[in-house]
Amino acid sequence: MDDHRERTVRNQWVDVIANQEEAAFKFNTGSVKHTAVTGLDVANERIGIGRYTGLSSEAFGSGFNSNGALTLQNMYSPGYTNTPGPFNPVLGGDPTRYNVDSGAVYVMDTANWEDTIIVNGGVRWDSYKLKSSIAAASSSVDSDFVNYNAGIVYKPVPIGSLYAAYATSTNPFGSELDATGTDYGSSPPTGTTILGPEQNKGAEVGTKWELFDRHLLVTGALFQTTKDNARETVGTTLTSGAAYRIQGIDIEASGKLTDRWSIFGGIVLMDSKVTKSNIPGNVGLPLANVAHQSFSLLTKYKFDGDWELGGQAVFRSKVYGGTFGANTGTLIPSYWRFDAFIEKKIDKNWTMKFYAQNLTNKLYYDTLYRSATPFVAVAPGRAFYVITSAKF
């Protein structure tokens, strides 16, 4: 339980029983080597969410009626509440309960012809049955769905490959069990809205190369993801039937340029579009809550005496707010962040690192929460860490 500065506390418990059985088979058809896998998953998950009464908070305590937090609070010594105590938190006696029975059967095969052409494919059937309840009400979701995947890899030379892949997936309604609002994917017991599952399709083509005597892996990919029967809020009503598409390119490199110099990083550029919506003005808009450009690069150099010096640069583009299509009037700006570290291997077991994060003390925001009154989370400012690790 959280302290009394925040009244939106909960008591939550989770019980899970799960079993997975899998069998693998290897066989040949002529010069083609096969590895087939088949399996069965079954699980039961039970969740209870209880609420406390008798609490006050800095946002909703007596005498403070607006949304958000109290102004002019010292972050190092905030006021615990704006109302006098004592406080007597009491756990309510009617928790929200979720019971989920899920099961799946799947089969897949990988066919390898002389390590030059590799083809894989599989199919999976899932059953998802959810019941949520309180003493006075209950609701249920019953979804069965089939997904599949297929791919091919061509290796013209041992150090390089070209590939293409396609796959589907499904998000059943109510699968976000720790969220108690339907707009976040939950199915509360008092909700009368039960929607069908969302269907996803993903396609990707790319290439991978092992360079510098196989010490550096360089990859590049073009990808597209579509979602159909997507959920969106129209006014105060959650609906389905919307759709969107994301396309992009991903370029990455990881490994060593020399025996002493290594790099890890990549760049992702994306374009998104709402292709179908119950709100006509959303069609054609980019997706909300998505950074369409991102970049990161970590590099380090090893000196004599087991010293390593490194640095990192991170970029994320602006992120628009909104619940589905982007609200271009609400956004968090793009940012660059720079980090650095120095590391010393003391002996074969012990390593010590001095790490500096956000060297320029950049003020940036790493989260924009969607709501009627959007709010953000401020990312950490300049910080220094001393980290000691041991391996035995």
Short mmCIF file of C-alpha atoms in Angstrom, two decimals:
data_model
loop_
_atom_site.label_atom_id
_atom_site.label_comp_id
_atom_site.label_asym_id
_atom_site.label_seq_id
_atom_site.Cartn_x
_atom_site.Cartn_y
_atom_site.Cartn_z
CA MET A 1 0.00 0.00 0.00
CA ASP A 2 1.26 3.48 -0.86
CA ASP A 3 1.41 6.23 1.74
CA HIS A 4 -1.39 8.73 2.34
CA ARG A 5 -0.05 11.32 -0.09
CA GLU A 6 -1.97 9.56 -2.86
CA ARG A 7 -5.49 8.28 -2.49
CA THR A 8 -5.54 6.15 -5.64
CA VAL A 9 -3.95 3.21 -3.85
CA ARG A 10 -4.93 -0.40 -4.27
CA ASN A 11 -4.32 -3.79 -2.77
CA GLN A 12 -3.75 -6.25 -5.59
CA TRP A 13 -2.95 -9.92 -5.62
CA VAL A 14 -2.31 -12.39 -8.43
CA ASP A 15 -2.40 -16.20 -8.55
CA VAL A 16 -1.23 -18.00 -11.68
CA ILE A 17 -1.20 -21.70 -12.53
CA ALA A 18 0.33 -22.49 -15.90
CA ASN A 19 1.59 -25.50 -17.78
CA GLN A 20 3.43 -25.76 -21.09
CA GLU A 21 4.16 -28.98 -22.93
CA GLU A 22 6.39 -28.97 -26.02
CA ALA A 23 7.86 -31.61 -28.29
CA ALA A 24 10.52 -31.15 -30.98
CA PHE A 25 11.16 -33.43 -33.95
CA LYS A 26 14.07 -33.48 -36.39
CA PHE A 27 13.86 -35.24 -39.73
CA ASN A 28 15.05 -34.93 -43.32
CA THR A 29 13.23 -34.83 -46.64
CA GLY A 30 16.00 -35.38 -49.13
CA SER A 31 18.63 -32.65 -48.66
CA VAL A 32 16.26 -30.51 -46.57
CA LYS A 33 16.64 -30.67 -42.79
CA HIS A 34 13.51 -30.06 -40.73
CA THR A 35 13.04 -29.03 -37.11
CA ALA A 36 9.38 -29.19 -36.12
CA VAL A 37 7.93 -28.09 -32.81
CA THR A 38 4.44 -28.63 -31.45
CA GLY A 39 3.10 -27.57 -28.10
CA LEU A 40 0.23 -26.97 -25.71
CA ASP A 41 -0.22 -24.06 -23.26
CA VAL A 42 -2.88 -23.92 -20.54
CA ALA A 43 -3.17 -21.39 -17.72
CA ASN A 44 -5.50 -20.02 -15.09
CA GLU A 45 -4.93 -16.50 -13.78
CA ARG A 46 -6.83 -14.95 -10.89
CA ILE A 47 -6.49 -11.30 -9.92
CA GLY A 48 -8.09 -9.33 -7.11
CA ILE A 49 -8.02 -5.54 -6.85
CA GLY A 50 -9.17 -3.97 -3.59
CA ARG A 51 -9.51 -0.28 -2.77
CA TYR A 52 -8.79 1.69 0.40
CA THR A 53 -10.96 4.31 2.03
CA GLY A 54 -10.03 6.80 4.74
CA LEU A 55 -7.22 8.33 2.70
CA SER A 56 -6.51 11.83 1.52
CA SER A 57 -4.08 13.05 -1.12
CA GLU A 58 -2.34 16.17 -2.23
CA ALA A 59 -4.45 16.10 -5.40
CA PHE A 60 -7.91 15.52 -3.93
CA GLY A 61 -7.77 16.33 -0.23
CA SER A 62 -10.17 18.70 1.50
CA GLY A 63 -9.75 22.33 0.45
CA PHE A 64 -8.07 21.53 -2.86
CA ASN A 65 -10.58 21.01 -5.64
CA SER A 66 -8.70 21.27 -8.95
CA ASN A 67 -6.97 18.44 -10.78
CA GLY A 68 -3.26 17.77 -10.53
CA ALA A 69 -0.83 18.35 -7.69
CA LEU A 70 -0.47 21.18 -5.24
CA THR A 71 1.69 24.04 -6.48
CA LEU A 72 4.86 25.32 -4.79
CA GLN A 73 5.68 21.95 -3.25
CA ASN A 74 9.30 21.13 -2.40
CA MET A 75 10.06 17.89 -4.25
CA TYR A 76 12.61 16.90 -1.60
CA SER A 77 10.23 17.58 1.30
CA PRO A 78 6.66 17.64 -0.02
CA GLY A 79 3.60 18.13 2.13
CA TYR A 80 2.10 14.76 2.89
CA THR A 81 -1.40 16.14 2.65
CA ASN A 82 -3.26 19.40 2.75
CA THR A 83 -5.70 18.16 5.39
CA PRO A 84 -5.04 17.37 9.05
CA GLY A 85 -4.84 13.75 10.20
CA PRO A 86 -5.27 11.23 11.58
CA PHE A 87 -5.81 8.93 8.58
CA ASN A 88 -7.39 5.52 8.91
CA PRO A 89 -7.03 3.56 5.68
CA VAL A 90 -9.56 0.73 5.48
CA LEU A 91 -9.55 -1.93 2.79
CA GLY A 92 -12.96 -2.20 1.13
CA GLY A 93 -14.77 -5.50 1.31
CA ASP A 94 -15.84 -5.86 -2.34
CA PRO A 95 -12.76 -6.20 -4.55
CA THR A 96 -12.84 -6.48 -8.31
CA ARG A 97 -12.01 -10.05 -9.28
CA TYR A 98 -10.73 -11.37 -12.60
CA ASN A 99 -10.57 -15.01 -13.63
CA VAL A 100 -8.89 -15.93 -16.90
CA ASP A 101 -8.73 -19.38 -18.47
CA SER A 102 -6.47 -19.50 -21.51
CA GLY A 103 -5.21 -22.28 -23.72
CA ALA A 104 -3.29 -22.66 -26.95
CA VAL A 105 -2.12 -25.31 -29.40
CA TYR A 106 0.63 -24.57 -31.90
CA VAL A 107 2.85 -26.22 -34.48
CA MET A 108 5.78 -24.82 -36.47
CA ASP A 109 8.49 -26.10 -38.78
CA THR A 110 11.88 -24.82 -39.95
CA ALA A 111 13.21 -26.27 -43.21
CA ASN A 112 16.93 -25.75 -43.94
CA TRP A 113 18.44 -26.43 -47.36
CA GLU A 114 22.24 -26.55 -47.06
CA ASP A 115 22.32 -23.46 -44.82
CA THR A 116 21.49 -21.40 -47.90
CA ILE A 117 17.69 -21.23 -47.94
CA ILE A 118 15.79 -21.49 -44.67
CA VAL A 119 11.99 -21.47 -44.62
CA ASN A 120 9.86 -21.41 -41.48
CA GLY A 121 6.16 -21.31 -40.76
CA GLY A 122 3.70 -22.00 -37.99
CA VAL A 123 0.10 -21.75 -36.85
CA ARG A 124 -1.37 -21.22 -33.36
CA TRP A 125 -4.91 -21.49 -31.97
CA ASP A 126 -5.76 -19.61 -28.76
CA SER A 127 -8.73 -19.60 -26.43
CA TYR A 128 -9.19 -16.67 -24.02
CA LYS A 129 -12.02 -16.72 -21.49
CA LEU A 130 -12.29 -13.87 -18.98
CA LYS A 131 -14.80 -13.21 -16.21
CA SER A 132 -14.66 -10.05 -14.11
CA SER A 133 -16.95 -9.56 -11.13
CA ILE A 134 -17.91 -7.65 -8.01
CA ALA A 135 -20.71 -8.55 -5.65
CA ALA A 136 -23.39 -6.74 -7.67
CA ALA A 137 -22.26 -7.24 -11.28
CA SER A 138 -20.15 -9.30 -13.64
CA SER A 139 -19.10 -9.41 -17.29
CA SER A 140 -17.35 -11.96 -19.47
CA VAL A 141 -15.26 -12.17 -22.62
CA ASP A 142 -14.94 -15.32 -24.72
CA SER A 143 -12.47 -15.19 -27.64
CA ASP A 144 -11.08 -17.90 -29.90
CA PHE A 145 -8.62 -16.94 -32.62
CA VAL A 146 -6.01 -18.37 -34.99
CA ASN A 147 -2.68 -16.73 -35.92
CA TYR A 148 0.15 -17.77 -38.18
CA ASN A 149 3.63 -16.77 -39.30
CA ALA A 150 5.90 -17.50 -42.24
CA GLY A 151 9.38 -16.46 -43.26
CA ILE A 152 12.26 -17.16 -45.61
CA VAL A 153 16.01 -16.51 -45.25
CA TYR A 154 18.48 -16.56 -48.12
CA LYS A 155 22.21 -16.68 -47.34
CA PRO A 156 24.21 -15.92 -50.51
CA VAL A 157 27.43 -16.01 -48.45
CA PRO A 158 28.06 -17.30 -44.91
CA ILE A 159 28.40 -13.78 -43.44
CA GLY A 160 25.25 -12.29 -45.00
CA SER A 161 21.57 -13.00 -45.31
CA LEU A 162 18.40 -11.58 -46.83
CA TYR A 163 15.03 -12.33 -45.28
CA ALA A 164 11.30 -11.71 -45.47
CA ALA A 165 8.71 -12.45 -42.79
CA TYR A 166 4.99 -12.13 -42.22
CA ALA A 167 2.97 -12.79 -39.07
CA THR A 168 -0.39 -12.13 -37.45
CA SER A 169 -1.38 -11.63 -33.81
CA THR A 170 -4.50 -10.84 -31.79
CA ASN A 171 -5.32 -8.69 -28.76
CA PRO A 172 -8.50 -9.97 -27.06
CA PHE A 173 -10.69 -7.47 -25.26
CA GLY A 174 -10.00 -7.29 -21.54
CA SER A 175 -6.43 -8.60 -21.73
CA GLU A 176 -4.96 -5.66 -19.75
CA LEU A 177 -6.08 -7.03 -16.40
CA ASP A 178 -4.38 -4.52 -14.12
CA ALA A 179 -6.11 -1.62 -15.89
CA THR A 180 -9.60 -0.92 -14.59
CA GLY A 181 -10.74 1.26 -17.52
CA THR A 182 -11.95 -0.05 -20.86
CA ASP A 183 -9.99 2.57 -22.80
CA TYR A 184 -6.81 0.93 -21.50
CA GLY A 185 -7.94 -2.53 -22.62
CA SER A 186 -9.62 -3.77 -19.46
CA SER A 187 -13.10 -5.25 -19.02
CA PRO A 188 -14.50 -4.02 -15.68
CA PRO A 189 -17.46 -5.97 -14.23
CA THR A 190 -19.79 -2.97 -14.42
CA GLY A 191 -18.96 -2.31 -18.07
CA THR A 192 -21.64 -3.10 -20.61
CA THR A 193 -19.25 -2.80 -23.57
CA ILE A 194 -17.74 -6.07 -24.80
CA LEU A 195 -15.80 -5.63 -28.02
CA GLY A 196 -14.19 -8.06 -30.41
CA PRO A 197 -10.44 -8.68 -30.51
CA GLU A 198 -8.00 -6.47 -32.37
CA GLN A 199 -6.18 -8.12 -35.29
CA ASN A 200 -2.57 -7.28 -36.14
CA LYS A 201 -0.53 -8.03 -39.26
CA GLY A 202 3.20 -7.49 -39.56
CA ALA A 203 5.50 -7.74 -42.58
CA GLU A 204 9.26 -7.21 -42.73
CA VAL A 205 12.07 -7.51 -45.24
CA GLY A 206 15.68 -7.02 -44.30
CA THR A 207 19.30 -8.02 -44.40
CA LYS A 208 22.00 -8.93 -41.86
CA TRP A 209 25.77 -8.89 -42.34
CA GLU A 210 28.63 -9.97 -40.07
CA LEU A 211 31.54 -7.67 -40.86
CA PHE A 212 35.12 -7.20 -39.60
CA ASP A 213 35.79 -10.91 -39.38
CA ARG A 214 32.29 -11.43 -37.92
CA HIS A 215 32.91 -9.08 -35.01
CA LEU A 216 30.34 -6.47 -36.11
CA LEU A 217 26.71 -7.24 -36.94
CA VAL A 218 24.96 -4.71 -39.19
CA THR A 219 21.24 -5.05 -39.91
CA GLY A 220 18.68 -3.14 -41.94
CA ALA A 221 14.94 -3.72 -42.27
CA LEU A 222 11.80 -2.25 -43.78
CA PHE A 223 8.64 -3.06 -41.85
CA GLN A 224 4.92 -2.48 -41.82
CA THR A 225 2.37 -3.15 -39.08
CA THR A 226 -1.39 -2.81 -39.45
CA LYS A 227 -4.09 -3.11 -36.83
CA ASP A 228 -7.75 -3.75 -37.65
CA ASN A 229 -10.81 -3.54 -35.40
CA ALA A 230 -8.79 -1.18 -33.20
CA ARG A 231 -10.46 0.34 -30.15
CA GLU A 232 -11.00 4.08 -29.77
CA THR A 233 -13.09 6.37 -27.58
CA VAL A 234 -15.83 8.37 -29.26
CA GLY A 235 -17.04 10.98 -26.80
CA THR A 236 -17.30 8.89 -23.64
CA THR A 237 -18.02 5.58 -25.44
CA LEU A 238 -15.41 2.96 -26.25
CA THR A 239 -15.90 1.59 -29.76
CA SER A 240 -14.10 -0.74 -32.15
CA GLY A 241 -13.74 -0.83 -35.92
CA ALA A 242 -10.89 1.65 -36.28
CA ALA A 243 -7.63 0.83 -38.04
CA TYR A 244 -4.11 2.17 -38.49
CA ARG A 245 -0.84 1.49 -40.29
CA ILE A 246 2.80 2.00 -39.29
CA GLN A 247 5.66 1.80 -41.80
CA GLY A 248 9.33 2.31 -41.14
CA ILE A 249 13.00 1.52 -41.50
CA ASP A 250 15.31 0.17 -38.81
CA ILE A 251 19.13 0.23 -39.14
CA GLU A 252 21.33 -1.17 -36.35
CA ALA A 253 24.96 -2.04 -35.67
CA SER A 254 26.45 -3.93 -32.73
CA GLY A 255 29.87 -5.35 -32.05
CA LYS A 256 33.52 -4.40 -32.45
CA LEU A 257 35.13 -2.11 -35.01
CA THR A 258 38.56 -3.05 -33.63
CA ASP A 259 39.79 -5.21 -30.78
CA ARG A 260 39.41 -2.19 -28.48
CA TRP A 261 36.57 -0.14 -29.95
CA SER A 262 32.95 -1.33 -29.87
CA ILE A 263 29.61 0.26 -30.78
CA PHE A 264 25.94 -0.54 -30.15
CA GLY A 265 23.14 1.50 -31.64
CA GLY A 266 20.64 2.18 -34.34
CA ILE A 267 18.09 4.50 -35.88
CA VAL A 268 14.36 3.97 -36.45
CA LEU A 269 12.28 6.16 -38.76
CA MET A 270 8.52 5.58 -38.90
CA ASP A 271 5.42 6.94 -40.54
CA SER A 272 1.98 6.21 -39.10
CA LYS A 273 -1.54 6.92 -40.25
CA VAL A 274 -5.06 6.33 -38.99
CA THR A 275 -6.72 4.57 -41.93
CA LYS A 276 -10.19 4.07 -40.44
CA SER A 277 -11.97 5.75 -37.55
CA ASN A 278 -15.42 6.32 -36.09
CA ILE A 279 -14.34 9.96 -35.80
CA PRO A 280 -13.95 11.21 -39.40
CA GLY A 281 -11.43 13.87 -38.39
CA ASN A 282 -9.01 11.20 -37.18
CA VAL A 283 -8.58 9.58 -40.61
CA GLY A 284 -5.22 10.55 -42.06
CA LEU A 285 -3.75 11.71 -38.75
CA PRO A 286 -0.53 10.19 -37.35
CA LEU A 287 -0.91 8.00 -34.28
CA ALA A 288 -0.86 9.56 -30.85
CA ASN A 289 1.74 8.61 -28.22
CA VAL A 290 4.33 7.44 -30.78
CA ALA A 291 7.85 8.79 -31.30
CA HIS A 292 8.28 8.52 -35.07
CA GLN A 293 12.06 9.02 -35.05
CA SER A 294 14.51 7.62 -32.54
CA PHE A 295 18.26 7.12 -32.39
CA SER A 296 20.74 5.72 -29.90
CA LEU A 297 24.44 5.03 -30.04
CA LEU A 298 26.66 3.67 -27.29
CA THR A 299 30.39 3.43 -27.93
CA LYS A 300 33.28 2.46 -25.68
CA TYR A 301 37.03 2.08 -25.98
CA LYS A 302 39.20 -0.29 -23.97
CA PHE A 303 42.57 0.99 -22.74
CA ASP A 304 45.51 -0.87 -21.26
CA GLY A 305 45.05 -1.92 -17.67
CA ASP A 306 41.43 -3.01 -18.19
CA TRP A 307 40.08 0.55 -18.28
CA GLU A 308 37.08 1.34 -20.50
CA LEU A 309 35.76 4.78 -21.43
CA GLY A 310 32.39 5.16 -23.10
CA GLY A 311 29.56 7.47 -23.98
CA GLN A 312 25.99 7.34 -25.22
CA ALA A 313 23.76 9.63 -27.26
CA VAL A 314 19.97 9.18 -27.31
CA PHE A 315 17.42 11.05 -29.44
CA ARG A 316 13.64 10.83 -29.47
CA SER A 317 11.37 12.92 -31.67
CA LYS A 318 8.32 14.82 -30.44
CA VAL A 319 5.31 12.80 -29.29
CA TYR A 320 1.76 13.99 -29.86
CA GLY A 321 -0.97 13.41 -27.29
CA GLY A 322 -4.43 12.01 -27.87
CA THR A 323 -6.22 8.71 -27.41
CA PHE A 324 -5.94 7.50 -31.03
CA GLY A 325 -5.27 10.08 -33.74
CA ALA A 326 -2.66 12.67 -32.77
CA ASN A 327 -3.80 15.91 -31.16
CA THR A 328 -1.26 18.24 -32.73
CA GLY A 329 -1.97 20.87 -30.08
CA THR A 330 -0.76 18.58 -27.28
CA LEU A 331 2.79 17.25 -27.44
CA ILE A 332 6.05 16.71 -25.62
CA PRO A 333 9.06 18.02 -27.55
CA SER A 334 11.95 16.07 -28.99
CA TYR A 335 15.16 15.75 -26.99
CA TRP A 336 18.80 14.66 -27.06
CA ARG A 337 20.37 13.06 -23.99
CA PHE A 338 24.08 12.37 -23.49
CA ASP A 339 25.63 9.96 -20.98
CA ALA A 340 29.19 8.90 -20.20
CA PHE A 341 30.94 6.27 -18.11
CA ILE A 342 34.34 4.98 -17.10
CA GLU A 343 34.79 1.37 -16.08
CA LYS A 344 37.64 -0.50 -14.43
CA LYS A 345 37.99 -4.26 -14.17
CA ILE A 346 39.61 -4.77 -10.78
CA ASP A 347 40.23 -8.49 -11.13
CA LYS A 348 38.56 -11.49 -12.76
CA ASN A 349 35.58 -11.19 -10.40
CA TRP A 350 35.11 -7.48 -9.61
CA THR A 351 34.28 -4.52 -11.84
CA MET A 352 33.59 -0.90 -10.87
CA LYS A 353 31.85 1.71 -13.05
CA PHE A 354 31.31 5.46 -12.65
CA TYR A 355 28.28 6.48 -14.71
CA ALA A 356 27.02 9.99 -15.50
CA GLN A 357 23.52 10.28 -16.94
CA ASN A 358 22.09 13.33 -18.73
CA LEU A 359 25.37 15.26 -18.75
CA THR A 360 23.78 18.52 -19.95
CA ASN A 361 21.01 18.32 -17.33
CA LYS A 362 18.45 18.48 -20.14
CA LEU A 363 14.85 19.01 -19.05
CA TYR A 364 12.77 16.52 -21.00
CA TYR A 365 9.66 14.41 -20.56
CA ASP A 366 9.63 10.68 -21.09
CA THR A 367 5.88 10.04 -20.80
CA LEU A 368 2.71 11.79 -21.93
CA TYR A 369 -0.39 10.21 -20.39
CA ARG A 370 -3.62 10.36 -22.34
CA SER A 371 -6.62 11.66 -20.43
CA ALA A 372 -9.14 14.49 -20.48
CA THR A 373 -6.45 16.52 -18.70
CA PRO A 374 -3.15 15.18 -20.10
CA PHE A 375 -0.10 15.17 -17.85
CA VAL A 376 3.54 14.29 -18.29
CA ALA A 377 6.31 12.60 -16.33
CA VAL A 378 9.59 14.49 -16.04
CA ALA A 379 12.66 12.41 -16.87
CA PRO A 380 15.61 12.33 -14.44
CA GLY A 381 18.03 15.24 -14.57
CA ARG A 382 21.80 15.01 -14.31
CA ALA A 383 22.73 12.07 -12.09
CA PHE A 384 25.89 10.21 -11.11
CA TYR A 385 26.19 6.56 -10.13
CA VAL A 386 28.93 4.32 -8.82
CA ILE A 387 28.21 0.71 -9.69
CA THR A 388 30.15 -2.28 -8.39
CA SER A 389 29.51 -5.74 -9.82
CA ALA A 390 30.89 -9.16 -9.07
CA LYS A 391 30.95 -12.46 -10.95
CA PHE A 392 31.79 -15.79 -9.38
#
